[in-house]
Short mmCIF file of C-alpha atoms in Angstrom, two decimals:
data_model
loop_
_atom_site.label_atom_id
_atom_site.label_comp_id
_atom_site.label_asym_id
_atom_site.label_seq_id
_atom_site.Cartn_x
_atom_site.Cartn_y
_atom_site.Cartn_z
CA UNK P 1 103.94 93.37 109.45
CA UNK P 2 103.56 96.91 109.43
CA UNK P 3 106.64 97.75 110.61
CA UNK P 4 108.74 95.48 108.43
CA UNK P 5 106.88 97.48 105.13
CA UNK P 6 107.56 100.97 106.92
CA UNK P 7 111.22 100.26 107.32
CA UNK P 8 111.87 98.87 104.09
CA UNK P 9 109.71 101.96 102.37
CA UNK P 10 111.99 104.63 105.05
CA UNK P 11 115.69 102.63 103.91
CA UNK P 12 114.34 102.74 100.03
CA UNK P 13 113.42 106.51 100.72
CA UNK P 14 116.67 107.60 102.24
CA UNK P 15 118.68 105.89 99.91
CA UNK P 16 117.35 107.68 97.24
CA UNK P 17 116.90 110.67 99.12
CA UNK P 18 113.54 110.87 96.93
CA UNK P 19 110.12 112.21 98.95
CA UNK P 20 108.10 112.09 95.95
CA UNK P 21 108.41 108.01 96.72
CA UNK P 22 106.81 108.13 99.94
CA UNK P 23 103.29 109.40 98.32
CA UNK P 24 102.23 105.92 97.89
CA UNK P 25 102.66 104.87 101.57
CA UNK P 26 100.15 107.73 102.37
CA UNK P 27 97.75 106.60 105.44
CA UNK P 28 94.81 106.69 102.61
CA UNK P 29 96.74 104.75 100.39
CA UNK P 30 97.49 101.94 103.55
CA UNK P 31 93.95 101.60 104.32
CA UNK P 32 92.83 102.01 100.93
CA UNK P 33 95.72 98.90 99.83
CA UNK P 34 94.96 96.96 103.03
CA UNK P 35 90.47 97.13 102.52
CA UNK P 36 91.67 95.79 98.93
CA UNK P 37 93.91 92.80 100.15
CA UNK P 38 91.40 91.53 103.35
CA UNK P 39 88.43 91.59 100.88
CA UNK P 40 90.32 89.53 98.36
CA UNK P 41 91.93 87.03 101.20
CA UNK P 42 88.63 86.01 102.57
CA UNK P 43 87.79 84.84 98.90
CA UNK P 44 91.00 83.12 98.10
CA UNK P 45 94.51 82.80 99.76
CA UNK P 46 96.77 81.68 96.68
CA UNK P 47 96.89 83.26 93.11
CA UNK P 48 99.70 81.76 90.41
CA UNK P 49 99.44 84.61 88.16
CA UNK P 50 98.49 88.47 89.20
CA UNK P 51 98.24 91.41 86.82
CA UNK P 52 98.24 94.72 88.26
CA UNK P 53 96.88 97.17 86.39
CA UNK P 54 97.51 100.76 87.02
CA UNK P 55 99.76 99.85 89.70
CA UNK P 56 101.93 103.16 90.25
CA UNK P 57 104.66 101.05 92.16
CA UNK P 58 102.83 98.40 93.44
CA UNK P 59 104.87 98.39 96.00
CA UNK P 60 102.25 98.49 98.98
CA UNK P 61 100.06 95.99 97.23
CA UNK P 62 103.16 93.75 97.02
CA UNK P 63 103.76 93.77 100.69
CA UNK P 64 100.51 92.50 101.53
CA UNK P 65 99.81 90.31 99.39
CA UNK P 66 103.00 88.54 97.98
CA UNK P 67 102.56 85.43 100.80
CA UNK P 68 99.64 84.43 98.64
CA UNK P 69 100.50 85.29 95.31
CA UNK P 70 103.83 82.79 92.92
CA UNK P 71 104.44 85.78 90.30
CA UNK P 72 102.91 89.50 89.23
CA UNK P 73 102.55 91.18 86.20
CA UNK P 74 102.75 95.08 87.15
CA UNK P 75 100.97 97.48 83.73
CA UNK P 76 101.30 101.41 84.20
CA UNK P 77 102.53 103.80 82.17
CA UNK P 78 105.08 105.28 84.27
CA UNK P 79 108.34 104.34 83.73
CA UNK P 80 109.45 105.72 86.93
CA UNK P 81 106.77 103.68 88.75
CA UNK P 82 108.68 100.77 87.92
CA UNK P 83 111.53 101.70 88.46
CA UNK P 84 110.72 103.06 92.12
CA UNK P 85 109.40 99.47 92.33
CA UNK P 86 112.81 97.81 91.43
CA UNK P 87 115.07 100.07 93.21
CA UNK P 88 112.94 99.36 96.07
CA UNK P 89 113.70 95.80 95.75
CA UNK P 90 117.07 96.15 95.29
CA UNK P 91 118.00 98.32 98.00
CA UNK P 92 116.05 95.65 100.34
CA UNK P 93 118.04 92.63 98.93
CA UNK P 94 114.42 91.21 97.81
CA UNK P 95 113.87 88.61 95.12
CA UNK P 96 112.51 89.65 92.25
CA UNK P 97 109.14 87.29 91.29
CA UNK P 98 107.26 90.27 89.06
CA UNK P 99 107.61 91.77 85.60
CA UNK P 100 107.03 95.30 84.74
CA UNK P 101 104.91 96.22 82.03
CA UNK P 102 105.04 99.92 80.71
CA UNK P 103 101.68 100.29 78.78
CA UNK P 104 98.50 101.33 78.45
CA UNK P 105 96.03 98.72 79.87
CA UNK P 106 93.06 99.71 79.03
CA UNK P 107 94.18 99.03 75.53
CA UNK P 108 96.15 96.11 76.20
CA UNK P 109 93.65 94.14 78.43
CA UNK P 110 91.21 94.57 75.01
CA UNK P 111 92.03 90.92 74.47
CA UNK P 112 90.26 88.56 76.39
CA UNK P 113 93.65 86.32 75.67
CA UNK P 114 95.94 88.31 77.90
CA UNK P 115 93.20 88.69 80.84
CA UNK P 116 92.92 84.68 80.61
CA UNK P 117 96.61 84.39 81.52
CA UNK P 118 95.80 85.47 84.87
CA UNK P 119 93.66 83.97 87.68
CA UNK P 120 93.41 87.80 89.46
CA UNK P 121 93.84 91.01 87.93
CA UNK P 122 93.41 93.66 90.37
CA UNK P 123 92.68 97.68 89.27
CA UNK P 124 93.41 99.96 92.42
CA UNK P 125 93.21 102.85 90.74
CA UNK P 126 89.80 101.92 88.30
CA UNK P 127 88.90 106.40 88.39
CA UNK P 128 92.56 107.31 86.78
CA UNK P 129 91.79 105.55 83.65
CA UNK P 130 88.79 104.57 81.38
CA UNK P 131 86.56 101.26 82.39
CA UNK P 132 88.37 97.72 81.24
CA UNK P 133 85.77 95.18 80.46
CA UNK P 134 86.38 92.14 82.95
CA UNK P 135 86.06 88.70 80.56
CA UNK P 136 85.27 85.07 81.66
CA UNK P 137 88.30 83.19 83.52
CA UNK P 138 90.39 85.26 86.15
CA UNK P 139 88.77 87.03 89.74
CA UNK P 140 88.71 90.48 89.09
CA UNK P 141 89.40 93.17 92.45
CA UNK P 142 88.32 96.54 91.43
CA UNK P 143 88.90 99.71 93.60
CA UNK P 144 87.76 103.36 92.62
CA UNK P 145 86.08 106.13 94.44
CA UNK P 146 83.75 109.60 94.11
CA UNK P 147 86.95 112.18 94.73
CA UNK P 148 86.35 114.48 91.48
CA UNK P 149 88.62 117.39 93.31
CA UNK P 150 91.59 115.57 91.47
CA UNK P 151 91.99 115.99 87.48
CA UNK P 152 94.12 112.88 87.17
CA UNK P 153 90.43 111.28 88.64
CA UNK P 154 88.77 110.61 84.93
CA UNK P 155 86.56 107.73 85.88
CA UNK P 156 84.97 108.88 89.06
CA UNK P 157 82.04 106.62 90.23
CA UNK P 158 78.97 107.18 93.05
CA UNK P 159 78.44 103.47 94.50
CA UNK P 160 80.46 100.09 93.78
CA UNK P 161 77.65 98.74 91.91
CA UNK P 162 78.49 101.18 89.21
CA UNK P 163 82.12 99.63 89.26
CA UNK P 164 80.70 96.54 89.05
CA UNK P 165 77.93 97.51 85.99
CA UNK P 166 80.70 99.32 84.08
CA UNK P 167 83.45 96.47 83.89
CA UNK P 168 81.17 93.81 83.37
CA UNK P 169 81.31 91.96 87.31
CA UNK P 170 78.49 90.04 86.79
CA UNK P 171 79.10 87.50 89.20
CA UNK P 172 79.65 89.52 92.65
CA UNK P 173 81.23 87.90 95.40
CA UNK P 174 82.08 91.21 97.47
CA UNK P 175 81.25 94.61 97.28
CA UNK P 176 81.84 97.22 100.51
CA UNK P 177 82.68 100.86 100.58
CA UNK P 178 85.27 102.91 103.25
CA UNK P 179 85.22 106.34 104.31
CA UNK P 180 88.34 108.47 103.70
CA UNK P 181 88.43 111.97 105.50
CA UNK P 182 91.62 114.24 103.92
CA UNK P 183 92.44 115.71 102.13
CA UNK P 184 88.20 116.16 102.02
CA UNK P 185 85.82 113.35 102.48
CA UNK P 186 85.10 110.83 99.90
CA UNK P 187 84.52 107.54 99.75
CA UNK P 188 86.65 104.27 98.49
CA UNK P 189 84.50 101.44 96.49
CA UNK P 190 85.26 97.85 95.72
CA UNK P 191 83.92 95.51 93.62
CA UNK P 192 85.38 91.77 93.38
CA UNK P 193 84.01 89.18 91.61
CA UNK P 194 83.64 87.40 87.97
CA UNK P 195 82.39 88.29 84.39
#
């Protein structure tokens, strides 16, 4: 599987002669993406309806998880995160089964109606923006971590319990932490579960 991600993420790159690209295929970011995606497959193996919040490209994410998962909703604020995500589909020849939503979701996801369109919204990136209160309906997968070395890191946490307390996972059905060595040690959280 690997290998069919790496080559598709090496053709995007060199067609676009862009490095900056590659930063989300970082080995912290592959077993950072892939501890997300085995915690959420052991719960459930099919989703109709995924919002990504905070999802930079998405395009890791995507890879491992688009077997199980009819159509994606990807919210960041970067418009050059999406559009790294759709020139990586079209230089691959891939079809197309997300939209891309340039917002901010921590205001948008303020209505319980839009989180209720989904049955999974996943946050990889819960410590770059401020906590989103999870509401009854979809599964929630929440990733964050205690690196405060970076200033984009705004919403730092010390133990997935606080993920879970401060987004309103009431119902927990996993909860595990990795260690990640470089740049300095840290540690990756996870919460998923229900409100």
């Amino acid at each position: 599987m690997f290998e069919d991600i790496l080559g598709k993420v090496a053709h995007a790159a060199w067609v676009r002669k862009d490095t900056e690209f590659l930063e989300s295929f970082r080995p912290n970011q592959v077993k950072s993406k892939q501890f997300l995606v085995e915690n959420i497959l052991k719960l459930k193996d099919s989703f109709k309806n995924v919002a990504v919040l905070g999802s930079w490209n998405g395009i890791l994410l995507y890879e491992l998880m688009n077997d199980y998962v009819e159509h994606w909703h990807f919210y960041d604020l970067s418009a050059k995160a999406h559009h790294d995500r759709d020139r990586y589909f079209e230089f691959n020849e891939m079809t197309v089964n997300y939209l891309s939503l340039e917002g901010d979701a921590t205001k948008l996801f303020q209505s319980s109606s839009l989180a209720k369109e989904y049955d999974l919204i996943i946050n990889p990136s819960c410590e770059h923006m401020s906590d989103i209160r999870a509401v009854e309906g979809p599964l929630y997968a929440l990733t964050s971590n205690n690196y405060t070395e970076v200033s984009e890191h705004i919403n730092t946490i010390e133990h997935e319990e606080d993920l879970a307390i401060k987004n309103n996972i009431n119902d927990i059905r996993y909860r595990g932490t990795i260690q990640i060595e470089k740049p300095v040690p840290y540690e990756r959280y996870c919460v998923i579960g229900y409100a």
